[in-house]
One Martini backbone bead per residue (centre of mass of N, CA, C, O) as a GRO file, in nm:
protein
  519
    1MET     BB    1   2.233   4.143 -14.563
    2SER     BB    2   1.972   3.952 -14.550
    3LEU     BB    3   1.864   3.632 -14.648
    4ASN     BB    4   1.646   3.451 -14.785
    5ARG     BB    5   1.528   3.172 -14.910
    6ARG     BB    6   1.498   3.260 -15.190
    7ASP     BB    7   1.796   3.376 -15.210
    8LEU     BB    8   1.932   3.108 -15.141
    9LEU     BB    9   1.817   2.927 -15.378
   10ARG     BB   10   1.919   3.088 -15.619
   11SER     BB   11   2.216   3.086 -15.549
   12ALA     BB   12   2.247   2.776 -15.541
   13ALA     BB   13   2.185   2.732 -15.826
   14VAL     BB   14   2.416   2.901 -15.937
   15ALA     BB   15   2.642   2.737 -15.765
   16GLY     BB   16   2.575   2.433 -15.739
   17THR     BB   17   2.416   2.364 -15.428
   18LEU     BB   18   2.115   2.279 -15.415
   19ALA     BB   19   2.149   2.015 -15.224
   20ALA     BB   20   2.121   2.161 -14.941
   21VAL     BB   21   1.820   2.309 -14.997
   22TRP     BB   22   1.638   2.102 -15.143
   23PRO     BB   23   1.378   1.959 -15.137
   24LEU     BB   24   1.348   1.692 -14.917
   25SER     BB   25   1.534   1.713 -14.707
   26ALA     BB   26   1.572   1.615 -14.389
   27LYS     BB   27   1.475   1.935 -14.285
   28LEU     BB   28   1.187   1.900 -14.474
   29SER     BB   29   0.896   1.916 -14.496
   30PRO     BB   30   0.639   1.908 -14.711
   31ALA     BB   31   0.561   2.183 -14.694
   32GLN     BB   32   0.839   2.304 -14.712
   33ALA     BB   33   0.900   2.174 -14.988
   34LEU     BB   34   0.682   2.330 -15.128
   35GLU     BB   35   0.779   2.622 -15.068
   36ALA     BB   36   1.052   2.573 -15.208
   37ALA     BB   37   0.967   2.494 -15.488
   38GLN     BB   38   0.797   2.770 -15.539
   39GLU     BB   39   1.078   2.955 -15.506
   40LEU     BB   40   1.165   2.796 -15.792
   41GLY     BB   41   0.882   2.784 -15.978
   42ALA     BB   42   0.695   2.608 -15.852
   43SER     BB   43   0.334   2.506 -15.894
   44TYR     BB   44  -0.004   2.484 -15.788
   45ASP     BB   45  -0.285   2.386 -15.763
   46PRO     BB   46  -0.538   2.341 -15.605
   47ALA     BB   47  -0.672   2.169 -15.378
   48PRO     BB   48  -0.654   1.829 -15.478
   49PHE     BB   49  -0.564   1.959 -15.789
   50THR     BB   50  -0.237   2.004 -15.819
   51LEU     BB   51  -0.177   1.837 -16.104
   52GLY     BB   52  -0.438   1.885 -16.272
   53VAL     BB   53  -0.511   1.809 -16.601
   54ALA     BB   54  -0.617   1.557 -16.851
   55SER     BB   55  -0.559   1.397 -17.182
   56GLY     BB   56  -0.622   1.090 -17.406
   57ASP     BB   57  -0.647   0.907 -17.669
   58PRO     BB   58  -0.794   0.978 -17.908
   59VAL     BB   59  -1.112   0.896 -18.044
   60GLN     BB   60  -1.409   0.922 -18.217
   61HIS     BB   61  -1.592   0.849 -17.918
   62GLY     BB   62  -1.322   0.931 -17.744
   63VAL     BB   63  -1.163   0.976 -17.432
   64SER     BB   64  -0.893   1.043 -17.190
   65LEU     BB   65  -0.912   1.104 -16.839
   66TRP     BB   66  -0.704   1.315 -16.589
   67THR     BB   67  -0.639   1.278 -16.234
   68ARG     BB   68  -0.477   1.375 -15.917
   69LEU     BB   69  -0.489   1.338 -15.583
   70ALA     BB   70  -0.253   1.595 -15.389
   71PRO     BB   71  -0.250   1.798 -15.138
   72GLU     BB   72   0.063   1.674 -15.124
   73PRO     BB   73   0.253   1.638 -15.369
   74LEU     BB   74   0.571   1.563 -15.185
   75ALA     BB   75   0.443   1.347 -15.022
   76ASP     BB   76   0.444   1.005 -14.924
   77GLU     BB   77   0.153   1.083 -14.814
   78GLN     BB   78  -0.164   1.123 -14.825
   79PRO     BB   79  -0.457   1.322 -14.664
   80LEU     BB   80  -0.643   1.040 -14.750
   81PRO     BB   81  -0.852   0.836 -14.809
   82ASP     BB   82  -0.854   0.539 -14.978
   83ALA     BB   83  -1.158   0.652 -15.098
   84VAL     BB   84  -1.249   0.888 -15.336
   85GLU     BB   85  -1.491   1.092 -15.475
   86VAL     BB   86  -1.535   1.160 -15.813
   87ARG     BB   87  -1.610   1.405 -16.042
   88TRP     BB   88  -1.749   1.426 -16.382
   89VAL     BB   89  -1.721   1.639 -16.681
   90VAL     BB   90  -1.874   1.692 -17.013
   91ALA     BB   91  -1.857   1.946 -17.273
   92THR     BB   92  -1.911   2.210 -17.527
   93ASP     BB   93  -1.856   2.402 -17.297
   94ARG     BB   94  -1.680   2.611 -17.069
   95ALA     BB   95  -1.928   2.606 -16.856
   96LEU     BB   96  -2.067   2.351 -16.842
   97ARG     BB   97  -2.370   2.305 -16.959
   98ARG     BB   98  -2.338   2.130 -17.224
   99LYS     BB   99  -2.383   1.839 -17.150
  100VAL     BB  100  -2.254   1.483 -17.239
  101ALA     BB  101  -2.108   1.384 -16.962
  102GLY     BB  102  -2.104   1.186 -16.666
  103GLY     BB  103  -1.955   1.104 -16.339
  104THR     BB  104  -1.829   0.859 -16.105
  105VAL     BB  105  -1.511   0.796 -15.911
  106ALA     BB  106  -1.254   0.623 -15.765
  107ALA     BB  107  -1.004   0.713 -15.558
  108THR     BB  108  -0.717   0.551 -15.487
  109ALA     BB  109  -0.450   0.448 -15.305
  110ALA     BB  110  -0.334   0.210 -15.489
  111GLN     BB  111  -0.348   0.461 -15.745
  112GLY     BB  112  -0.270   0.751 -15.600
  113HIS     BB  113  -0.545   0.894 -15.657
  114SER     BB  114  -0.612   0.817 -15.937
  115VAL     BB  115  -0.770   0.917 -16.259
  116HIS     BB  116  -0.960   0.711 -16.496
  117VAL     BB  117  -1.155   0.823 -16.791
  118ASP     BB  118  -1.368   0.658 -17.008
  119VAL     BB  119  -1.501   0.822 -17.282
  120HIS     BB  120  -1.822   0.779 -17.433
  121GLY     BB  121  -2.032   0.899 -17.719
  122LEU     BB  122  -1.882   1.083 -17.901
  123GLN     BB  123  -1.793   1.298 -18.141
  124PRO     BB  124  -1.651   1.346 -18.400
  125GLY     BB  125  -1.431   1.621 -18.435
  126ARG     BB  126  -1.448   1.740 -18.127
  127ARG     BB  127  -1.491   1.990 -17.893
  128TYR     BB  128  -1.399   1.975 -17.535
  129TYR     BB  129  -1.491   1.993 -17.193
  130TYR     BB  130  -1.341   1.958 -16.848
  131ALA     BB  131  -1.405   1.829 -16.504
  132PHE     BB  132  -1.345   1.815 -16.146
  133SER     BB  133  -1.464   1.667 -15.839
  134ALA     BB  134  -1.360   1.715 -15.481
  135LEU     BB  135  -1.394   1.798 -15.164
  136GLY     BB  136  -1.538   2.078 -15.267
  137ARG     BB  137  -1.358   2.074 -15.536
  138THR     BB  138  -1.246   2.235 -15.850
  139SER     BB  139  -1.107   2.197 -16.121
  140ARG     BB  140  -0.970   2.279 -16.378
  141LEU     BB  141  -0.996   2.347 -16.708
  142GLY     BB  142  -1.045   2.116 -16.994
  143ARG     BB  143  -0.916   2.051 -17.321
  144THR     BB  144  -1.056   1.857 -17.612
  145ARG     BB  145  -1.052   1.583 -17.864
  146THR     BB  146  -1.154   1.412 -18.113
  147ALA     BB  147  -1.146   1.218 -18.368
  148PRO     BB  148  -1.186   1.181 -18.687
  149ALA     BB  149  -1.400   1.101 -18.973
  150GLY     BB  150  -1.293   1.034 -19.253
  151ARG     BB  151  -1.247   1.302 -19.416
  152VAL     BB  152  -0.926   1.494 -19.403
  153ASP     BB  153  -0.741   1.778 -19.467
  154ARG     BB  154  -0.623   1.838 -19.172
  155VAL     BB  155  -0.327   1.820 -18.943
  156ARG     BB  156  -0.211   1.911 -18.621
  157PHE     BB  157   0.101   1.846 -18.440
  158ALA     BB  158   0.298   1.786 -18.144
  159THR     BB  159   0.634   1.737 -18.040
  160ALA     BB  160   0.785   1.593 -17.735
  161ASN     BB  161   1.091   1.581 -17.532
  162CYS     BB  162   1.315   1.571 -17.289
  163GLN     BB  163   1.225   1.716 -16.946
  164ASN     BB  164   1.441   1.812 -16.756
  165PHE     BB  165   1.398   1.979 -16.440
  166ALA     BB  166   1.684   2.092 -16.421
  167SER     BB  167   1.754   2.222 -16.714
  168GLY     BB  168   1.467   2.361 -16.707
  169TYR     BB  169   1.227   2.553 -16.830
  170TYR     BB  170   0.896   2.507 -16.999
  171SER     BB  171   0.867   2.700 -17.257
  172ALA     BB  172   0.802   2.495 -17.473
  173LEU     BB  173   0.511   2.409 -17.332
  174ARG     BB  174   0.404   2.703 -17.351
  175GLY     BB  175   0.382   2.679 -17.672
  176ILE     BB  176   0.199   2.440 -17.693
  177ALA     BB  177  -0.041   2.560 -17.539
  178ARG     BB  178  -0.053   2.787 -17.791
  179GLU     BB  179  -0.119   2.594 -17.983
  180ASP     BB  180  -0.267   2.497 -18.313
  181VAL     BB  181  -0.358   2.178 -18.203
  182ASP     BB  182  -0.488   1.851 -18.190
  183PHE     BB  183  -0.224   1.742 -18.065
  184VAL     BB  184   0.001   1.525 -17.863
  185VAL     BB  185   0.347   1.391 -17.860
  186HIS     BB  186   0.510   1.192 -17.622
  187LEU     BB  187   0.860   1.060 -17.665
  188GLY     BB  188   0.969   1.094 -17.384
  189ASP     BB  189   1.130   1.165 -17.089
  190TYR     BB  190   0.932   1.301 -16.862
  191ILE     BB  191   1.126   1.181 -16.660
  192TYR     BB  192   1.399   1.176 -16.398
  193GLU     BB  193   1.584   0.970 -16.193
  194ASN     BB  194   1.770   1.159 -16.066
  195GLY     BB  195   1.933   1.319 -15.853
  196VAL     BB  196   2.065   1.558 -15.702
  197TYR     BB  197   2.152   1.858 -15.873
  198GLY     BB  198   2.306   2.121 -16.035
  199GLY     BB  199   2.143   2.293 -16.220
  200THR     BB  200   2.050   2.539 -16.414
  201VAL     BB  201   1.775   2.628 -16.207
  202ARG     BB  202   1.730   2.328 -16.078
  203SER     BB  203   1.607   2.063 -15.900
  204HIS     BB  204   1.573   1.778 -15.737
  205GLU     BB  205   1.418   1.665 -15.438
  206GLY     BB  206   1.624   1.411 -15.442
  207PRO     BB  207   1.707   1.120 -15.475
  208GLU     BB  208   1.727   0.851 -15.636
  209VAL     BB  209   1.484   0.666 -15.781
  210PHE     BB  210   1.291   0.316 -15.681
  211ASP     BB  211   1.020   0.360 -15.590
  212LEU     BB  212   0.669   0.446 -15.560
  213VAL     BB  213   0.710   0.693 -15.400
  214SER     BB  214   0.931   0.857 -15.547
  215TYR     BB  215   0.794   0.850 -15.819
  216ARG     BB  216   0.545   1.002 -15.750
  217ARG     BB  217   0.697   1.250 -15.652
  218ARG     BB  218   0.856   1.310 -15.928
  219HIS     BB  219   0.598   1.374 -16.085
  220ALA     BB  220   0.505   1.612 -15.908
  221LEU     BB  221   0.727   1.796 -15.948
  222TYR     BB  222   0.682   1.829 -16.273
  223LYS     BB  223   0.377   1.933 -16.217
  224GLY     BB  224   0.504   2.213 -16.107
  225ASP     BB  225   0.493   2.291 -16.377
  226PRO     BB  226   0.253   2.514 -16.534
  227ASP     BB  227   0.326   2.437 -16.852
  228LEU     BB  228   0.268   2.132 -16.825
  229ARG     BB  229  -0.036   2.174 -16.734
  230ALA     BB  230  -0.128   2.343 -16.976
  231ALA     BB  231  -0.056   2.120 -17.202
  232HIS     BB  232  -0.276   1.919 -17.061
  233ALA     BB  233  -0.522   2.117 -17.078
  234ALA     BB  234  -0.500   2.201 -17.412
  235HIS     BB  235  -0.454   1.885 -17.490
  236PRO     BB  236  -0.414   1.598 -17.628
  237TRP     BB  237  -0.238   1.301 -17.540
  238TYR     BB  238   0.010   1.097 -17.656
  239LEU     BB  239   0.193   0.804 -17.536
  240THR     BB  240   0.526   0.728 -17.444
  241TRP     BB  241   0.844   0.596 -17.377
  242ASP     BB  242   1.155   0.567 -17.203
  243ASN     BB  243   1.415   0.529 -16.979
  244HIS     BB  244   1.385   0.758 -16.747
  245GLU     BB  245   1.112   0.636 -16.611
  246VAL     BB  246   1.339   0.471 -16.473
  247GLN     BB  247   1.640   0.425 -16.616
  248GLY     BB  248   1.900   0.480 -16.828
  249TYR     BB  249   1.976   0.167 -16.830
  250TYR     BB  250   1.793  -0.158 -16.931
  251ASP     BB  251   1.869  -0.381 -17.122
  252GLY     BB  252   1.766  -0.699 -17.029
  253ARG     BB  253   1.681  -0.692 -16.740
  254ASP     BB  254   1.603  -0.952 -16.469
  255ASP     BB  255   1.627  -0.890 -16.208
  256ALA     BB  256   1.456  -0.823 -15.906
  257ALA     BB  257   1.516  -0.544 -15.839
  258PHE     BB  258   1.468  -0.413 -16.117
  259LEU     BB  259   1.165  -0.514 -16.160
  260ALA     BB  260   1.053  -0.369 -15.910
  261ARG     BB  261   1.143  -0.079 -16.028
  262ARG     BB  262   0.986  -0.078 -16.296
  263ASP     BB  263   0.703  -0.128 -16.173
  264ALA     BB  264   0.697   0.124 -16.020
  265ALA     BB  265   0.737   0.315 -16.281
  266TYR     BB  266   0.491   0.214 -16.441
  267GLN     BB  267   0.275   0.296 -16.213
  268ALA     BB  268   0.344   0.584 -16.199
  269TRP     BB  269   0.287   0.664 -16.475
  270TYR     BB  270  -0.011   0.569 -16.485
  271GLU     BB  271  -0.097   0.772 -16.232
  272ASN     BB  272   0.022   1.042 -16.451
  273MET     BB  273  -0.148   0.952 -16.706
  274PRO     BB  274  -0.356   0.989 -17.002
  275HIS     BB  275  -0.417   0.644 -17.017
  276ARG     BB  276  -0.524   0.377 -17.195
  277MET     BB  277  -0.646   0.087 -17.162
  278VAL     BB  278  -0.494  -0.186 -17.357
  279GLY     BB  279  -0.577  -0.505 -17.321
  280ALA     BB  280  -0.487  -0.741 -17.056
  281ASN     BB  281  -0.270  -0.585 -16.928
  282PRO     BB  282  -0.193  -0.488 -16.628
  283VAL     BB  283  -0.074  -0.300 -16.391
  284PRO     BB  284   0.258  -0.244 -16.502
  285HIS     BB  285   0.193  -0.399 -16.794
  286GLN     BB  286   0.106  -0.197 -17.000
  287GLN     BB  287   0.001  -0.123 -17.302
  288ILE     BB  288   0.131   0.116 -17.544
  289TYR     BB  289   0.095   0.001 -17.817
  290ARG     BB  290  -0.064   0.176 -18.083
  291ARG     BB  291  -0.343   0.268 -18.321
  292ARG     BB  292  -0.418   0.599 -18.495
  293ASN     BB  293  -0.677   0.776 -18.630
  294TRP     BB  294  -0.702   1.072 -18.865
  295GLY     BB  295  -0.887   0.966 -19.015
  296SER     BB  296  -0.757   0.932 -19.367
  297LEU     BB  297  -0.480   1.083 -19.322
  298LEU     BB  298  -0.375   0.944 -19.031
  299ASP     BB  299  -0.145   0.722 -18.931
  300LEU     BB  300  -0.076   0.633 -18.581
  301THR     BB  301   0.224   0.483 -18.456
  302ILE     BB  302   0.280   0.341 -18.131
  303LEU     BB  303   0.567   0.281 -17.960
  304ASP     BB  304   0.745   0.028 -17.771
  305LEU     BB  305   1.111   0.037 -17.688
  306ARG     BB  306   1.135  -0.119 -17.373
  307GLN     BB  307   0.962  -0.346 -17.249
  308TYR     BB  308   1.070  -0.590 -17.499
  309ARG     BB  309   1.366  -0.576 -17.481
  310SER     BB  310   1.671  -0.667 -17.551
  311ARG     BB  311   1.979  -0.706 -17.576
  312ALA     BB  312   2.225  -0.580 -17.750
  313ASP     BB  313   2.426  -0.700 -18.011
  314ARG     BB  314   2.278  -0.942 -18.116
  315PRO     BB  315   2.167  -1.158 -18.346
  316ASP     BB  316   1.860  -1.169 -18.168
  317SER     BB  317   1.790  -0.898 -18.130
  318THR     BB  318   1.525  -0.685 -17.963
  319ILE     BB  319   1.293  -0.396 -17.960
  320LEU     BB  320   0.996  -0.511 -17.984
  321GLY     BB  321   0.917  -0.782 -18.007
  322ALA     BB  322   0.741  -1.042 -18.150
  323LYS     BB  323   0.429  -0.893 -18.113
  324GLN     BB  324   0.501  -0.624 -18.216
  325ARG     BB  325   0.615  -0.666 -18.484
  326ASP     BB  326   0.373  -0.817 -18.600
  327TRP     BB  327   0.183  -0.585 -18.568
  328LEU     BB  328   0.316  -0.368 -18.715
  329LEU     BB  329   0.317  -0.512 -19.004
  330ASP     BB  330   0.025  -0.520 -19.019
  331GLN     BB  331  -0.036  -0.216 -19.019
  332ALA     BB  332   0.118  -0.171 -19.290
  333ARG     BB  333  -0.091  -0.359 -19.467
  334ASP     BB  334  -0.337  -0.137 -19.368
  335ALA     BB  335  -0.244   0.132 -19.482
  336HIS     BB  336  -0.321   0.483 -19.488
  337GLY     BB  337  -0.196   0.750 -19.581
  338TRP     BB  338  -0.030   0.860 -19.347
  339HIS     BB  339   0.270   0.700 -19.213
  340CYS     BB  340   0.322   0.726 -18.852
  341TRP     BB  341   0.585   0.711 -18.606
  342ALA     BB  342   0.621   0.663 -18.284
  343ASN     BB  343   0.960   0.728 -18.175
  344SER     BB  344   1.169   0.743 -17.934
  345ILE     BB  345   1.411   0.645 -18.118
  346MET     BB  346   1.641   0.601 -18.338
  347ILE     BB  347   1.637   0.464 -18.668
  348SER     BB  348   1.869   0.570 -18.765
  349LYS     BB  349   2.187   0.574 -18.868
  350LEU     BB  350   2.475   0.642 -18.629
  351ASP     BB  351   2.795   0.719 -18.711
  352ALA     BB  352   3.117   0.692 -18.597
  353PRO     BB  353   3.418   0.720 -18.527
  354GLY     BB  354   3.576   0.394 -18.625
  355GLY     BB  355   3.306   0.235 -18.708
  356ASP     BB  356   3.095   0.300 -18.513
  357HIS     BB  357   2.833   0.359 -18.302
  358TYR     BB  358   2.686   0.578 -18.067
  359TYR     BB  359   2.415   0.379 -17.983
  360ASP     BB  360   2.280   0.072 -17.883
  361MET     BB  361   1.995   0.182 -17.776
  362GLN     BB  362   1.923   0.208 -18.037
  363TRP     BB  363   1.868   0.066 -18.349
  364ASP     BB  364   2.170   0.003 -18.376
  365GLY     BB  365   2.148  -0.243 -18.179
  366TYR     BB  366   1.916  -0.354 -18.399
  367ARG     BB  367   1.988  -0.413 -18.697
  368ALA     BB  368   1.836  -0.670 -18.797
  369GLU     BB  369   1.555  -0.589 -18.733
  370ARG     BB  370   1.553  -0.324 -18.890
  371ALA     BB  371   1.616  -0.444 -19.181
  372ASP     BB  372   1.356  -0.621 -19.183
  373VAL     BB  373   1.134  -0.421 -19.140
  374LEU     BB  374   1.195  -0.233 -19.362
  375THR     BB  375   1.191  -0.434 -19.610
  376GLN     BB  376   0.909  -0.503 -19.570
  377LEU     BB  377   0.795  -0.238 -19.619
  378ASN     BB  378   0.890  -0.213 -19.906
  379GLY     BB  379   0.746  -0.468 -20.007
  380LEU     BB  380   0.485  -0.339 -19.958
  381GLY     BB  381   0.477  -0.045 -20.079
  382LEU     BB  382   0.516   0.197 -19.863
  383GLU     BB  383   0.392   0.520 -19.828
  384ASP     BB  384   0.413   0.798 -19.659
  385PHE     BB  385   0.680   0.791 -19.446
  386VAL     BB  386   0.702   0.870 -19.098
  387VAL     BB  387   0.931   0.964 -18.839
  388VAL     BB  388   0.896   1.043 -18.485
  389THR     BB  389   1.150   1.175 -18.260
  390GLY     BB  390   1.368   1.128 -17.996
  391ASP     BB  391   1.632   1.163 -17.723
  392TRP     BB  392   1.897   1.336 -17.837
  393HIS     BB  393   1.864   1.678 -17.800
  394SER     BB  394   1.830   1.686 -18.127
  395ALA     BB  395   1.832   1.780 -18.454
  396PHE     BB  396   1.696   1.569 -18.726
  397VAL     BB  397   1.732   1.455 -19.079
  398ASP     BB  398   1.610   1.166 -19.238
  399ASP     BB  399   1.677   0.903 -19.427
  400ILE     BB  400   1.518   0.597 -19.514
  401ARG     BB  401   1.682   0.260 -19.534
  402PRO     BB  402   1.677  -0.077 -19.536
  403ASP     BB  403   1.996   0.006 -19.618
  404PHE     BB  404   2.245   0.200 -19.471
  405THR     BB  405   2.501   0.072 -19.622
  406ASN     BB  406   2.343   0.133 -19.899
  407PRO     BB  407   2.339   0.390 -20.128
  408ASP     BB  408   2.115   0.228 -20.319
  409SER     BB  409   1.911   0.224 -20.129
  410PRO     BB  410   1.601   0.308 -20.076
  411VAL     BB  411   1.385   0.552 -20.015
  412ILE     BB  412   1.097   0.515 -19.760
  413GLY     BB  413   1.160   0.794 -19.580
  414THR     BB  414   1.118   1.013 -19.281
  415GLU     BB  415   1.324   1.151 -19.022
  416PHE     BB  416   1.215   1.332 -18.714
  417THR     BB  417   1.431   1.482 -18.479
  418ALA     BB  418   1.393   1.633 -18.176
  419HIS     BB  419   1.428   1.842 -17.977
  420SER     BB  420   1.447   1.946 -17.654
  421VAL     BB  421   1.309   2.085 -17.392
  422THR     BB  422   1.578   2.067 -17.186
  423SER     BB  423   1.790   1.865 -17.230
  424ASP     BB  424   2.101   1.809 -17.259
  425SER     BB  425   2.327   1.879 -17.467
  426TYR     BB  426   2.650   1.882 -17.588
  427GLY     BB  427   2.745   2.140 -17.729
  428PRO     BB  428   2.856   2.387 -17.937
  429GLU     BB  429   3.163   2.239 -17.972
  430TRP     BB  430   3.076   1.958 -18.058
  431ASN     BB  431   2.866   2.015 -18.287
  432ALA     BB  432   3.063   2.193 -18.463
  433ALA     BB  433   3.276   1.937 -18.501
  434ARG     BB  434   3.049   1.694 -18.552
  435GLY     BB  435   2.859   1.766 -18.763
  436PRO     BB  436   3.008   1.716 -19.032
  437GLU     BB  437   3.115   1.416 -18.952
  438ILE     BB  438   2.819   1.290 -18.946
  439GLY     BB  439   2.765   1.346 -19.236
  440ARG     BB  440   3.004   1.203 -19.369
  441LEU     BB  441   2.917   0.904 -19.217
  442ASN     BB  442   2.588   0.999 -19.313
  443PRO     BB  443   2.425   1.027 -19.609
  444HIS     BB  444   2.129   1.022 -19.472
  445LEU     BB  445   2.192   1.299 -19.383
  446GLN     BB  446   2.061   1.618 -19.380
  447TYR     BB  447   2.019   1.736 -19.067
  448PHE     BB  448   2.185   1.933 -18.792
  449GLU     BB  449   2.082   2.053 -18.469
  450GLY     BB  450   2.212   2.128 -18.099
  451ASP     BB  451   2.184   2.428 -17.980
  452ARG     BB  452   1.874   2.363 -17.906
  453TYR     BB  453   1.531   2.425 -17.792
  454GLY     BB  454   1.195   2.230 -17.800
  455TYR     BB  455   0.993   2.161 -18.088
  456ASP     BB  456   0.732   2.023 -18.285
  457VAL     BB  457   0.535   2.096 -18.590
  458HIS     BB  458   0.284   1.917 -18.769
  459ASP     BB  459   0.159   1.982 -19.116
  460VAL     BB  460  -0.105   1.809 -19.249
  461THR     BB  461  -0.192   1.681 -19.576
  462ALA     BB  462  -0.269   1.549 -19.882
  463ARG     BB  463   0.014   1.690 -20.007
  464ARG     BB  464   0.161   1.763 -19.736
  465TRP     BB  465   0.451   1.769 -19.511
  466THR     BB  466   0.512   1.969 -19.219
  467THR     BB  467   0.822   2.056 -19.045
  468GLU     BB  468   0.844   2.270 -18.735
  469MET     BB  469   1.113   2.412 -18.563
  470ARG     BB  470   1.083   2.493 -18.241
  471VAL     BB  471   1.244   2.754 -18.050
  472ILE     BB  472   1.415   2.862 -17.786
  473ALA     BB  473   1.620   3.131 -17.626
  474ASP     BB  474   1.587   3.023 -17.307
  475ARG     BB  475   1.565   2.774 -17.044
  476ARG     BB  476   1.624   2.998 -16.814
  477ASP     BB  477   1.318   3.121 -16.916
  478PRO     BB  478   0.981   3.079 -16.870
  479CYS     BB  479   0.927   3.334 -17.113
  480SER     BB  480   1.034   3.225 -17.361
  481PRO     BB  481   1.060   3.253 -17.679
  482VAL     BB  482   0.897   3.135 -17.989
  483THR     BB  483   1.052   2.995 -18.280
  484THR     BB  484   1.123   2.946 -18.610
  485LEU     BB  485   1.386   2.782 -18.773
  486THR     BB  486   1.248   2.558 -18.952
  487ARG     BB  487   1.167   2.386 -19.261
  488PHE     BB  488   1.000   2.069 -19.365
  489HIS     BB  489   0.930   1.868 -19.647
  490VAL     BB  490   0.672   1.623 -19.787
  491ASP     BB  491   0.553   1.479 -20.059
  492ARG     BB  492   0.313   1.321 -20.196
  493GLY     BB  493   0.438   1.028 -20.332
  494ARG     BB  494   0.751   1.135 -20.217
  495THR     BB  495   1.043   1.076 -20.129
  496GLY     BB  496   1.156   1.297 -19.911
  497ALA     BB  497   1.318   1.575 -19.777
  498TYR     BB  498   1.284   1.944 -19.785
  499GLU     BB  499   1.396   2.262 -19.741
  500ASP     BB  500   1.295   2.562 -19.699
  501PRO     BB  501   1.409   2.830 -19.852
  502ARG     BB  502   1.309   3.061 -19.614
  503THR     BB  503   1.509   2.874 -19.392
  504SER     BB  504   1.801   2.762 -19.500
  505GLY     BB  505   1.985   2.993 -19.335
  506SER     BB  506   1.972   2.867 -19.082
  507PRO     BB  507   2.106   2.728 -18.813
  508ALA     BB  508   2.369   2.490 -18.840
  509GLN     BB  509   2.600   2.191 -18.829
  510TYR     BB  510   2.412   2.059 -19.075
  511ARG     BB  511   2.419   2.035 -19.430
  512ARG     BB  512   2.324   1.903 -19.707
  513ASP     BB  513   2.366   1.936 -20.035
  514PRO     BB  514   2.127   2.062 -20.205
  515SER     BB  515   2.212   1.989 -20.496
  516ALA     BB  516   2.130   1.735 -20.433
  517ALA     BB  517   1.945   1.471 -20.532
  518ARG     BB  518   1.647   1.374 -20.504
  519PRO     BB  519   1.478   1.068 -20.463
   0.00000   0.00000   0.00000
């Protein structure tokens, strides 16, 4: 019996020899590479809007809309003129008949034929629909909403992070697309820079990426997952980045070769994201950090923990940079409602056996700055402080203290670190052995679970913050069902989280003794 290419590719994925046949090897043309990608689960919208549509950074009277023209998404160059006129429309109905805004914009080769439209003049707290058209074709329909003004009784949003394409299908993002949420916060590691290797079900399209062409292609590969495109089309996103948008570890590097690589990565990120430019810095040095309000209920402070950091574990190490640090404290002085940081890497201390910490790339490598910032927050009397975090590929719930080494230091907030969408965790054996050990060494830790993949949904009212950990059954299944593993609550005006009794029997590798007194 002969094998067709689909069978060959699937067999290679199982056998871990995918590199020999995966897209953009030397023997495949862009068209053949696209076909091979589709045969392993990637798919694209009709050209030229193959990568879909997205909206982001909603404010009270506007939102940023995005698309990118890529008739051949995995090609090094697109078969397009240097500039293509793209029309856009925003309406209050799905049929786009009740138009409220529209216009034309040029998609240029210099920006990867990407389109970023900052729409103004919209009504606060309203749902809108949008689409693009170019070259005689119309994109899929996108749905978005603006931030509300004034009093807000409730906000629901999802957080996602760490979505290595090679490690599984995006069934978690399929779940996010179907959630009833106001927006999504992506906490980084949107793409991974690694080269071809035999992943769980699929792999990357070529070697490790270093230049603008290869970063564009990598983003296009990731957008080949239909559930990622669906999640973008369903909700507006707020965005930050972590390290793998560039490379694994690059704290404080300033050599010319690396800076060229980082600039290419940052430009490709901008070209492929619904990111609104703020401040005076042009691409590729765009300002990521910003504060956004969801009415009077939620202050969302989005941090950039990569672009301005220095090397870790030095007396003057900074993860924020002086300008962002001063800005951050200014936001805290003006906080109202729930004060939430979108934080790409863990702020809580995470000690390892032997007296060291697990990773100096986290805030643990910047302990003096962390202590100073958190001490100042405490001195300001900041209340109702919640940090939402990614990066660790596992779920943690931590008490935030100005001085994590002092058990008498007051609890000033809660950190929720979410499971990854697909990126590998340490595995069940490691988690079972280390979970209790992590809890013993880190008394501020309430909860640890590392065997699952998924995302978090945060349901926030004036009285209570509730975080629901959504998990998938199997990242190898693109249609894997989504369930709620557990829920944690934080009551307004009272620091510290507590687990919902109805879900406190769910699997975990560590739970702090529930009989311990709440702070």
